[in-house]
Short mmCIF file of C-alpha atoms in Angstrom, two decimals:
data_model
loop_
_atom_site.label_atom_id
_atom_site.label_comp_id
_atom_site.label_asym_id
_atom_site.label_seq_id
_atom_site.Cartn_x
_atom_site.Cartn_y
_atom_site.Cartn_z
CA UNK N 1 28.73 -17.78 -93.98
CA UNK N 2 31.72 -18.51 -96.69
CA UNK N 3 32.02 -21.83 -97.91
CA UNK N 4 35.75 -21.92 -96.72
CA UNK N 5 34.39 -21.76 -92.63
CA UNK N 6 32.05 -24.43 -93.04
CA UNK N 7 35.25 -26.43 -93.42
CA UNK N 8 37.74 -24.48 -90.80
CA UNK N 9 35.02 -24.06 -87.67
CA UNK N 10 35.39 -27.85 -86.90
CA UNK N 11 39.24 -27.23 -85.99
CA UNK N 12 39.08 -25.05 -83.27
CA UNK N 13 36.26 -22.19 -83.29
CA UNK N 14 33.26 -25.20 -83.45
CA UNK N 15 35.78 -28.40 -81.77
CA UNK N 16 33.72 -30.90 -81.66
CA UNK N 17 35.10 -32.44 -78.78
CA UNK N 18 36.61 -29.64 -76.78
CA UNK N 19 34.24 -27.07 -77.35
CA UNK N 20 30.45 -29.03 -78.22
CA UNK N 21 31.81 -31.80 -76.08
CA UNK N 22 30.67 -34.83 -78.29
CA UNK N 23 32.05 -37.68 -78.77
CA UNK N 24 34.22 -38.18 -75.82
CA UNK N 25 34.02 -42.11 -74.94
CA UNK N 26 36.76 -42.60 -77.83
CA UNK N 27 38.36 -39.87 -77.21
CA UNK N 28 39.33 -40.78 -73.70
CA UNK N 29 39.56 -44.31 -74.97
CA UNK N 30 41.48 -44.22 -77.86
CA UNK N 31 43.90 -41.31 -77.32
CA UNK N 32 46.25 -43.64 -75.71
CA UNK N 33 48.58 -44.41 -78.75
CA UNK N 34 49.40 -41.65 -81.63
CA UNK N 35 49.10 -43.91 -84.37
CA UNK N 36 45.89 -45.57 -83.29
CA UNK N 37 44.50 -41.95 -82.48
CA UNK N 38 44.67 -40.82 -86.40
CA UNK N 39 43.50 -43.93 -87.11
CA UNK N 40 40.43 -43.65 -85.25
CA UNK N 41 39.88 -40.19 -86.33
CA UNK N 42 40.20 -40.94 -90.01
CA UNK N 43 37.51 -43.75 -89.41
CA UNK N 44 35.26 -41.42 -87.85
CA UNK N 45 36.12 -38.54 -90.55
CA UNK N 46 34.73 -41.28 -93.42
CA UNK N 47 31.37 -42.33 -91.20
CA UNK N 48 30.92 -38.67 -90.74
CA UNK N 49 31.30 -37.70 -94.77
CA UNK N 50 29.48 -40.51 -96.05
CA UNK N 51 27.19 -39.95 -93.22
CA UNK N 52 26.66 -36.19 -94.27
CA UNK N 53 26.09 -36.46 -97.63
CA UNK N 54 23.57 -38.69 -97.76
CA UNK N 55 21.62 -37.36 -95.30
CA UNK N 56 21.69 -33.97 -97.03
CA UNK N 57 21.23 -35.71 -100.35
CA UNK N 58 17.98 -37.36 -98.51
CA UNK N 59 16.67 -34.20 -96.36
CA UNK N 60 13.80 -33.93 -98.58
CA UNK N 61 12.59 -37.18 -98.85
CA UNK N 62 12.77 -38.35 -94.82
CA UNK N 63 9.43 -37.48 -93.19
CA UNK N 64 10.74 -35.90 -89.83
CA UNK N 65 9.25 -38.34 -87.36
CA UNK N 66 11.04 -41.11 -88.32
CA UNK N 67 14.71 -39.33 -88.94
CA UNK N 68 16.45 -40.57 -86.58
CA UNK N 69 16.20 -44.27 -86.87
CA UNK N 70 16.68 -43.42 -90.67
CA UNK N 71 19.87 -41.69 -89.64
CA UNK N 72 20.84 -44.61 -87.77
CA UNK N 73 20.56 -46.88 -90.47
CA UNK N 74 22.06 -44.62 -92.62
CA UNK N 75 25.36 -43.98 -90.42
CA UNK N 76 25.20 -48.13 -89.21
CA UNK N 77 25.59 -49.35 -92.99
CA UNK N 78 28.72 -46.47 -93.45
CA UNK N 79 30.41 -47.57 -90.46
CA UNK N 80 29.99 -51.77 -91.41
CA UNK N 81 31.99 -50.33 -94.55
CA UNK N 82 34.41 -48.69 -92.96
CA UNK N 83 34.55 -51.69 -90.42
CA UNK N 84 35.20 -54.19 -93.33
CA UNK N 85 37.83 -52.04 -95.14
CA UNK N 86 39.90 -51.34 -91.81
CA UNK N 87 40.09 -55.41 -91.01
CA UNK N 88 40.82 -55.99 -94.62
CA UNK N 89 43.85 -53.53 -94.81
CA UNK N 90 44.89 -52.63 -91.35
CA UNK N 91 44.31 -55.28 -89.37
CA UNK N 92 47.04 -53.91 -86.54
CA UNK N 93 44.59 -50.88 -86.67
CA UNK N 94 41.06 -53.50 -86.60
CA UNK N 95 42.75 -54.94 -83.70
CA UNK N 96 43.88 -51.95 -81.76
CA UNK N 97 40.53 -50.13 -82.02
CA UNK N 98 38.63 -52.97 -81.18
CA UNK N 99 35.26 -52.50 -80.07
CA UNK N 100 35.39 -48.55 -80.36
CA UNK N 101 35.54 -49.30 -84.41
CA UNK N 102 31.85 -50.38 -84.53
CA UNK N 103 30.54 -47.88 -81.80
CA UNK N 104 31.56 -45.36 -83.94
CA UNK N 105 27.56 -45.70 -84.94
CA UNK N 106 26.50 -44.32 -81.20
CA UNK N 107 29.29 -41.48 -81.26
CA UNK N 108 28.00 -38.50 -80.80
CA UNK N 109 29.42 -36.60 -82.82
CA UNK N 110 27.48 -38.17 -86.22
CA UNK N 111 24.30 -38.16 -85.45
CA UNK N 112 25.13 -34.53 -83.73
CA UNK N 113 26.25 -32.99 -87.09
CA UNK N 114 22.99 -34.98 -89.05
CA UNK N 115 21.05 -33.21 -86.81
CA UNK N 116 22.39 -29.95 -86.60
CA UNK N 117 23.81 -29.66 -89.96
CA UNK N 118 23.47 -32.03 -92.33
CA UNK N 119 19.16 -32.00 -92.87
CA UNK N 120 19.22 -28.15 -93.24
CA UNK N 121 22.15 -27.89 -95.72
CA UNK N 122 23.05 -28.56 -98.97
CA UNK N 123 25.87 -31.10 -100.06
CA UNK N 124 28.52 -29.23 -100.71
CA UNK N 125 28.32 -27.39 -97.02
CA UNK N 126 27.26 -30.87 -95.61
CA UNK N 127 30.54 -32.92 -97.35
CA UNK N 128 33.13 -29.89 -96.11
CA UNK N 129 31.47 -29.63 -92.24
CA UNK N 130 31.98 -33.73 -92.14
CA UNK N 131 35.96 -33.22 -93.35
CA UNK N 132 36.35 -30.18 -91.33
CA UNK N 133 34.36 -31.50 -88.03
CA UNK N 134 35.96 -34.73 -88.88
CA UNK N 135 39.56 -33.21 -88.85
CA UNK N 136 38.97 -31.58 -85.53
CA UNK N 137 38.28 -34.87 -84.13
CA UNK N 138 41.58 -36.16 -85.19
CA UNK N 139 43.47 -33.57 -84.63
CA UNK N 140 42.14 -33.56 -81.03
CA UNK N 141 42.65 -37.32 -80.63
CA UNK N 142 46.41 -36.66 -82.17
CA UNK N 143 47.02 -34.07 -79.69
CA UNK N 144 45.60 -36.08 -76.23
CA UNK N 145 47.06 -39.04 -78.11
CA UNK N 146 50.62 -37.36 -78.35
CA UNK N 147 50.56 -35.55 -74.89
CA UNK N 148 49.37 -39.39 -73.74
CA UNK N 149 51.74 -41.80 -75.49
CA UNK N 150 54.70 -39.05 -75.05
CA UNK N 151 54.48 -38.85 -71.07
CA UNK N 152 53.23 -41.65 -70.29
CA UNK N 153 54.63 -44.50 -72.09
CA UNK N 154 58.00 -42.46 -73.85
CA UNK N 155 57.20 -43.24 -77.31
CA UNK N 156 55.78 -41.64 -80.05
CA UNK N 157 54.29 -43.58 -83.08
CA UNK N 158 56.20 -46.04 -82.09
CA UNK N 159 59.42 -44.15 -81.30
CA UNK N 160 61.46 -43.96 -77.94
CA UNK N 161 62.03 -40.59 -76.44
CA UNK N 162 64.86 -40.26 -75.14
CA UNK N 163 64.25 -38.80 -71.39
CA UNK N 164 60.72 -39.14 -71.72
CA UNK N 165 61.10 -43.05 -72.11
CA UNK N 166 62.78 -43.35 -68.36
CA UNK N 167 60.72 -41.39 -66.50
CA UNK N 168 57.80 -42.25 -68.01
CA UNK N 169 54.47 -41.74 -65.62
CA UNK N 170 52.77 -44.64 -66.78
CA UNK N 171 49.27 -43.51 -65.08
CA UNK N 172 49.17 -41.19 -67.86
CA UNK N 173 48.08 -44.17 -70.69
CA UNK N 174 45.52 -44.85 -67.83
CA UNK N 175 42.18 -44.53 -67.68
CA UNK N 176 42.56 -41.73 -64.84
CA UNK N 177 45.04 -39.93 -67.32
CA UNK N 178 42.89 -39.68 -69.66
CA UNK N 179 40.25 -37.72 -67.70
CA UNK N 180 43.08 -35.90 -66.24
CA UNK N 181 44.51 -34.31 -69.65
CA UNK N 182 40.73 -33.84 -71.38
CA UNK N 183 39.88 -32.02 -68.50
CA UNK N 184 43.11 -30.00 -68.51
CA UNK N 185 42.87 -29.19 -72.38
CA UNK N 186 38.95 -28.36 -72.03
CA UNK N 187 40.18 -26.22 -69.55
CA UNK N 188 42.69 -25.15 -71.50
CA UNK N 189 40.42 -24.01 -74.75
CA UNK N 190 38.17 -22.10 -72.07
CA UNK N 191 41.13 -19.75 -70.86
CA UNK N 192 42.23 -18.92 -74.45
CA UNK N 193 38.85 -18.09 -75.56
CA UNK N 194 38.63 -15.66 -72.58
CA UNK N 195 41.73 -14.66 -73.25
CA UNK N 196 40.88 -13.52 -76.27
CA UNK N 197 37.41 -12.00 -75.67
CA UNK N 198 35.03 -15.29 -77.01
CA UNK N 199 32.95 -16.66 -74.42
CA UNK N 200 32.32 -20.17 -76.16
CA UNK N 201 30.03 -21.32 -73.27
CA UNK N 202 30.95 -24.86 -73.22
CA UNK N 203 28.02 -25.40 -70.56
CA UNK N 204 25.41 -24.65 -73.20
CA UNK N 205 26.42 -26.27 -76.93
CA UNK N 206 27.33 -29.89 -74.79
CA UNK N 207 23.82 -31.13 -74.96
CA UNK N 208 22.54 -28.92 -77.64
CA UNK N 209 24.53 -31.60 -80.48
CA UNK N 210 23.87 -34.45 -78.86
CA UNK N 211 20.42 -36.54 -80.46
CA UNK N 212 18.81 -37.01 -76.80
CA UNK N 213 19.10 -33.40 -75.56
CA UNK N 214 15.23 -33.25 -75.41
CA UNK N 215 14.53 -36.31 -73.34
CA UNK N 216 17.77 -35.17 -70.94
CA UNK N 217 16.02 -31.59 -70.66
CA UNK N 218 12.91 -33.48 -69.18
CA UNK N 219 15.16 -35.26 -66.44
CA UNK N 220 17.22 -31.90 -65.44
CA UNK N 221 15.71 -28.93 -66.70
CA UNK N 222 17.32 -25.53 -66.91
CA UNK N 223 20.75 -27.42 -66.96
CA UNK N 224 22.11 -27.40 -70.68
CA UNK N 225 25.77 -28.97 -69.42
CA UNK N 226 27.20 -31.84 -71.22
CA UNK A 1 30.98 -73.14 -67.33
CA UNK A 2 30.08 -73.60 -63.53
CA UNK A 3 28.83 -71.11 -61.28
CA UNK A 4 32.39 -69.96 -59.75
CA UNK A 5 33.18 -68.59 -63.28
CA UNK A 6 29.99 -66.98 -63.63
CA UNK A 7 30.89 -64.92 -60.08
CA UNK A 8 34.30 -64.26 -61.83
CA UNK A 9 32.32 -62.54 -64.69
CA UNK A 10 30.24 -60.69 -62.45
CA UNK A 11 32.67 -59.40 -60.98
CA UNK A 12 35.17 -58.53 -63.02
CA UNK A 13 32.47 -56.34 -64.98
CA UNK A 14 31.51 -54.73 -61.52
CA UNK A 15 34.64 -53.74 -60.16
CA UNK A 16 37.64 -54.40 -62.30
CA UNK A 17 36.75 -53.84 -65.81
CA UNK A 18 34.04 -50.93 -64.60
CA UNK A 19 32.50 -49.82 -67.89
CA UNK A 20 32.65 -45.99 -67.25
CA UNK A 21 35.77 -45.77 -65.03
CA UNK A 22 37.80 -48.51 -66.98
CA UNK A 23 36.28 -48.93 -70.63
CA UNK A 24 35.30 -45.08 -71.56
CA UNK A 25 31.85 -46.48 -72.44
CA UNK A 26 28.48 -44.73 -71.32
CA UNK A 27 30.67 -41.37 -70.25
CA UNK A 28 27.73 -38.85 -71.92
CA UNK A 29 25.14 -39.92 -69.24
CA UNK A 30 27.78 -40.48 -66.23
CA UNK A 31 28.69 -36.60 -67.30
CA UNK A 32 25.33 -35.27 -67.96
CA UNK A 33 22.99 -37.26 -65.72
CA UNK A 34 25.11 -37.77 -62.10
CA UNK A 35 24.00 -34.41 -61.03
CA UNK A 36 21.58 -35.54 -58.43
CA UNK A 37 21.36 -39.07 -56.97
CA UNK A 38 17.67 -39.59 -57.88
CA UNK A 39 18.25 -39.20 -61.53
CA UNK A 40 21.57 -40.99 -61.76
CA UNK A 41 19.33 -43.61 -59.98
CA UNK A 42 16.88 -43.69 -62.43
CA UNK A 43 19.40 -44.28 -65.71
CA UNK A 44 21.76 -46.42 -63.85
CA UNK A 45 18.47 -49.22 -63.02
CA UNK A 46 17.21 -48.15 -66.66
CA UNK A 47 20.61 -48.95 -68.25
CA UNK A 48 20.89 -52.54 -66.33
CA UNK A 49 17.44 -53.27 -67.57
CA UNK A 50 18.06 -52.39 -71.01
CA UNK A 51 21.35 -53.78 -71.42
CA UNK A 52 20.04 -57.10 -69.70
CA UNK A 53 17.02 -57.20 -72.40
CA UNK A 54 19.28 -56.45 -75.40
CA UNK A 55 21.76 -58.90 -74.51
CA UNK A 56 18.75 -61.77 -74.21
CA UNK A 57 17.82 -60.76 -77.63
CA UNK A 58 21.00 -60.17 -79.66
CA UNK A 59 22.90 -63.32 -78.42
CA UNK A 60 20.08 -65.87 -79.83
CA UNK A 61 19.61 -63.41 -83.35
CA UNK A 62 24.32 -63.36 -83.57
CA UNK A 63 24.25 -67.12 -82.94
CA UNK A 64 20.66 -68.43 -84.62
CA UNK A 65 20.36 -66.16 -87.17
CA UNK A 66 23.62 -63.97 -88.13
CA UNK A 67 25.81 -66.75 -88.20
CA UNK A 68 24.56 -69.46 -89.18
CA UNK A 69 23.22 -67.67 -93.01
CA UNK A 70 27.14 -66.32 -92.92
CA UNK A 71 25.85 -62.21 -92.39
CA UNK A 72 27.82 -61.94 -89.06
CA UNK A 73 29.22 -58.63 -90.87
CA UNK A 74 25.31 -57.29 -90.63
CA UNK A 75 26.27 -57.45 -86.67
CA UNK A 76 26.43 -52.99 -86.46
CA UNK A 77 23.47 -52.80 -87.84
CA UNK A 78 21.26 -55.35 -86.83
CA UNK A 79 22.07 -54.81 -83.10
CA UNK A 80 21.80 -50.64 -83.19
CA UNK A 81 18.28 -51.51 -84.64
CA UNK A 82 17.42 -54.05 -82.40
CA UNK A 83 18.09 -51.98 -79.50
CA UNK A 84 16.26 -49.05 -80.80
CA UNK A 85 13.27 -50.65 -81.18
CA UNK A 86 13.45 -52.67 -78.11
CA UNK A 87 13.77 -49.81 -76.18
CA UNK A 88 11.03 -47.99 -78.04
CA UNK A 89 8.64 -51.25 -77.57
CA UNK A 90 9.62 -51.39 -73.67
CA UNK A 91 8.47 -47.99 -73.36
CA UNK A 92 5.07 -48.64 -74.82
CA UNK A 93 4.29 -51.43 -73.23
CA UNK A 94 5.76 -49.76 -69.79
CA UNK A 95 3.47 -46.92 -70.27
CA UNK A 96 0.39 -48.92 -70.65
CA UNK A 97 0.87 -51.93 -68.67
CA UNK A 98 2.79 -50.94 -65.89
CA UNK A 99 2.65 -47.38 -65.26
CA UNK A 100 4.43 -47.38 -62.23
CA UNK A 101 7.86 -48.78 -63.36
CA UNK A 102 6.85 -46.31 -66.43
CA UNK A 103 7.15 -42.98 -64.09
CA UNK A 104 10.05 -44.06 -62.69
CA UNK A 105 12.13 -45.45 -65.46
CA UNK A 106 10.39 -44.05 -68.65
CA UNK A 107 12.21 -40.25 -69.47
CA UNK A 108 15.49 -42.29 -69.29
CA UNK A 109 14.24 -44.58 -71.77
CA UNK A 110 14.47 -42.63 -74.91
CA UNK A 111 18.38 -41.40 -73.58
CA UNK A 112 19.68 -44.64 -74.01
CA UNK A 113 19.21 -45.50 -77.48
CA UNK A 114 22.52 -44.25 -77.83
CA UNK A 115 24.42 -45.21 -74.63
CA UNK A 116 27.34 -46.52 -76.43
CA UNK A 117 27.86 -48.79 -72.97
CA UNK A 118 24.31 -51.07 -73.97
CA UNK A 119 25.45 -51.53 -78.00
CA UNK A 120 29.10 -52.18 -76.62
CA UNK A 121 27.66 -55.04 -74.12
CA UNK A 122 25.67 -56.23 -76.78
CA UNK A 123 28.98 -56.64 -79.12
CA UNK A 124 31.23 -57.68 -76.39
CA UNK A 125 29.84 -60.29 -74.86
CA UNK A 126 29.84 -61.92 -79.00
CA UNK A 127 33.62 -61.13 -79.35
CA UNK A 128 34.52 -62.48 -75.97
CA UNK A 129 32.63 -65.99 -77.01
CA UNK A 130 30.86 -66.18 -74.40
CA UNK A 131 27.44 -68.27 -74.08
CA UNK A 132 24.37 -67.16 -73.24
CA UNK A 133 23.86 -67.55 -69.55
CA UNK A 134 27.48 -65.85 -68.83
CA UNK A 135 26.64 -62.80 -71.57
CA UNK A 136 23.41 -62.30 -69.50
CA UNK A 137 25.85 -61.91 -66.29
CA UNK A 138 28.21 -59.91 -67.88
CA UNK A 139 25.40 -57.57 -68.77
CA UNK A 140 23.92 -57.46 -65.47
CA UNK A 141 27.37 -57.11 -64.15
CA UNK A 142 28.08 -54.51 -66.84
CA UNK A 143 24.94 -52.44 -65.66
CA UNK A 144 25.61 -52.95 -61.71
CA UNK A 145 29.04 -51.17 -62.20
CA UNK A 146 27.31 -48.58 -64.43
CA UNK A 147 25.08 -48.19 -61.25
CA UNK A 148 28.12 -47.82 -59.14
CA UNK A 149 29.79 -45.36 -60.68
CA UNK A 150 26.56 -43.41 -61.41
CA UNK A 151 25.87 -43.25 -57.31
CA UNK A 152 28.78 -42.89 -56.45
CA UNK A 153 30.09 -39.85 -58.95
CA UNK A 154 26.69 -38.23 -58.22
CA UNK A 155 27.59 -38.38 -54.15
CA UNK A 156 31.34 -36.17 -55.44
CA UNK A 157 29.07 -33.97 -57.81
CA UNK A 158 27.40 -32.89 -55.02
CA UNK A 159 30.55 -31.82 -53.53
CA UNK A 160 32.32 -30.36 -56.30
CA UNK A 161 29.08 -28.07 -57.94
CA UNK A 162 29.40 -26.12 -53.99
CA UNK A 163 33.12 -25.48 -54.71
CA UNK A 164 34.85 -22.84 -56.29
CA UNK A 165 37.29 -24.03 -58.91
CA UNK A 166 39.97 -22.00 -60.71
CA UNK A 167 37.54 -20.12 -63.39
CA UNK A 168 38.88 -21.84 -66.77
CA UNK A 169 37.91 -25.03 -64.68
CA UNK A 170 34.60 -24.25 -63.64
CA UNK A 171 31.91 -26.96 -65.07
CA UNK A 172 32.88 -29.83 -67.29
CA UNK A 173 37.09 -29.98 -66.85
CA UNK A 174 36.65 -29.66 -62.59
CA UNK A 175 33.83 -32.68 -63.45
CA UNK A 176 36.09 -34.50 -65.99
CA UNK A 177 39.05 -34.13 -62.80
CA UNK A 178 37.00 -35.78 -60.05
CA UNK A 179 36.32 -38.54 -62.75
CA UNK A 180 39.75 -39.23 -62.62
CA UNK A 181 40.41 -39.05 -59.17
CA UNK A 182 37.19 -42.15 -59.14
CA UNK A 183 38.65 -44.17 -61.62
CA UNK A 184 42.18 -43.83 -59.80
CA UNK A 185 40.41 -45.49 -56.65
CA UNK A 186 38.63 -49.01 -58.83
CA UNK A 187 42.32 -49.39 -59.86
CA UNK A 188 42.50 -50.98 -56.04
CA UNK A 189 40.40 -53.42 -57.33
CA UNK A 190 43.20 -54.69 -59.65
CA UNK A 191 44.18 -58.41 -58.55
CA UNK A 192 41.32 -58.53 -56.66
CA UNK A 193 39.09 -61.67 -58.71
CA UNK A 194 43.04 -63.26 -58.62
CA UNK A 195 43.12 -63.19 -55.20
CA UNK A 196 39.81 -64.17 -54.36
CA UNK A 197 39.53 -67.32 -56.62
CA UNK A 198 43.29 -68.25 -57.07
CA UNK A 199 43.53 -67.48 -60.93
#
């Protein structure tokens, strides 16, 4: 595998969201304002590379039982950073996040790519899947976000839409919108990629990234769905 | 604070403010575990037990230990730990002391280490302010509307898994749909705490 895929399979071929299906408490949660969306995602992309590289930097010396605590520790101490430098210089951001900024440590999506990437990989590959899978988080947050904060509420970043902004369907910034339009744009990804000949088989990479898959095999086995 | 607000807590985190339906918090297990009703049965009782016993234990560490040495920035990490190895000491001493409750509860054990809903209780009930009898009813309520949304969603899964959705909806979006279509219904419960105790 090239160098340069390691960093462009987290956009769309290797989604995290939309096609392994981690991750998705802040997405539904946080995709309800474009501006708070990249910032989110940009948190997340920083846990995830600091995150990544030291895991990889530390694959060697981590005796296997233990790694996930370590990991834990690991990706809690990045995200109390990221936590501290967010309510020092965005505090609008610190505020709007609120509690999804320090449950970044229990996303998915981290520990997922620790796991399946990060402790079988050098750093270079580690440190480009973080910014790529990391990207593909925000760009999927920026797009619910947009589709969101457009239809729903009128604005954009901040701006008023001109037709959008009086008949705005409010339910859309709602918790039921937000299940509504993840659904739609899962389903969405799954009718391109049979369009164009992929079967991604969304029911089988869901539970494959996510740290408890083995445990959730023992309550419902033979079922790999998210 | 009296008993009247601790009902108001209760719920409020039950019905209005349901964790999965309202907050986006716990979704992974209400997707991946509300297949049948005995298993979403099984997490839902695990996840009120473990959120009730991490709540007893990081309130007293936040306020007795955190805060008064000036390391409430530590809070992240010292509650993800906490929790992990709470729920790893609960399942040993489940498995030799009281096997039964260990059968029943102890595969979900090791899942919810990283149920975002148990650290988010945990860190909510400190940002709210509130003391330590009303964050252990906010946990309880917390896991009760976990539980109702679990049983419930499980009850529609049924339902949905014998149907034959559009093919690009098959699986997870036809799930993620019917999870709206729930959450649409607890907004009824909007206004209801106001009009029950006069707010």
């Amino acid at each position: 595998m090239g160098k340069l895929s390691n960093l462009t399979k987290g956009f769309v071929r290797e989604n995290p969201v939309l096609v392994l299906v981690l991750g998705t408490c802040p997405t539904l949660a946080i995709s309800t304002q474009a501006s708070s969306a990249i910032g989110m995602g940009l948190a997340a992309t920083a846990v995830l590379l600091g995150s990544n590289v030291a895991i990889s930097l530390l694959r060697n010396v981590i005796p296997d039982k233990v790694r996930i605590p370590c990991y834990v520790v690991l990706i809690a101490g990045f995200v109390t950073v990221v936590q501290m430098i967010v309510e020092a210089y965005s505090y609008t951001l610190f505020q709007a996040l609120g509690i999804y900024l320090p449950l970044i440590v229990v996303n998915c999506i981290i520990l997922g790519r620790a796991e399946m990437f990060a402790n079988k990989n050098g750093v270079g590959a580690s440190a480009l899947d973080a910014i790529g899978m990391g990207l593909g988080f925000t760009l999927t947050l920026l797009v619910m976000a947009t589709i969101r904060e457009s239809f729903g509420n009128g604005t954009w970043m901040g701006f008023r839409i001109p037709v959008l902004y009086d008949n705005n369907i409010s339910v859309l910034t709602l918790a039921p919108g937000g299940f509504v339009i993840f659904g739609c744009l899962i389903a969405l990804v799954n009718k391109i990629s049979k369009a164009r000949g992929r079967n991604l088989k969304i029911e089988a990479t869901g539970c494959a990234g996510c740290p408890s898959a083995e445990a959730c095999g023992k309550i419902q086995p033979g079922t790999g769905e998210a | 604070m009296d008993f009247r607000g601790l009902v108001i807590i209760l719920l409020s985190a039950v019905l209005v403010n349901n964790y999965v339906l309202r907050q986006f918090l716990g979704i992974c297990p209400f997707l991946g575990v509300s297949k049948e009703l005995g298993s979403a049965t099984g997490m839902s009782i695990a996840v009120i037990f473990v959120m009730l016993m991490s709540t007893a234990v990081t309130w007293p560490i936040q306020m007795y230990l955190l805060v008064p040495n000036g390391m409430g920035y530590l809070q992240t990490i010292v509650f993800i730990l906490v929790i992990a190895a709470l729920v790893q000491l609960v399942e040993i001493a489940l498995k030799k002391y009281v096997k039964s409750l260990y059968s029943a509860l102890g595969v979900y054990l090791p899942l919810i280490t990283t149920n975002c809903a148990v650290l988010g209780v945990t860190i909510a009930n400190i940002n709210k302010g509130y003391g330590f009898a009303e964050s252990l009813v906010n946990a309880f309520g917390s896991g009760l509307g976990f539980f109702l949304a679990m049983v419930i969603f499980s009850g529609v899964r049924g339902h949905t898994e014998d149907s034959e959705p559009p093919e690009s909806f098959a699986g997870l979006p036809i799930t993620l749909i019917s999870a709206a279509i729930l959450s649409l219904s607890f907004f009824g419960f909007n206004g209801v705490i106001e009009n029950l105790f006069g707010q």
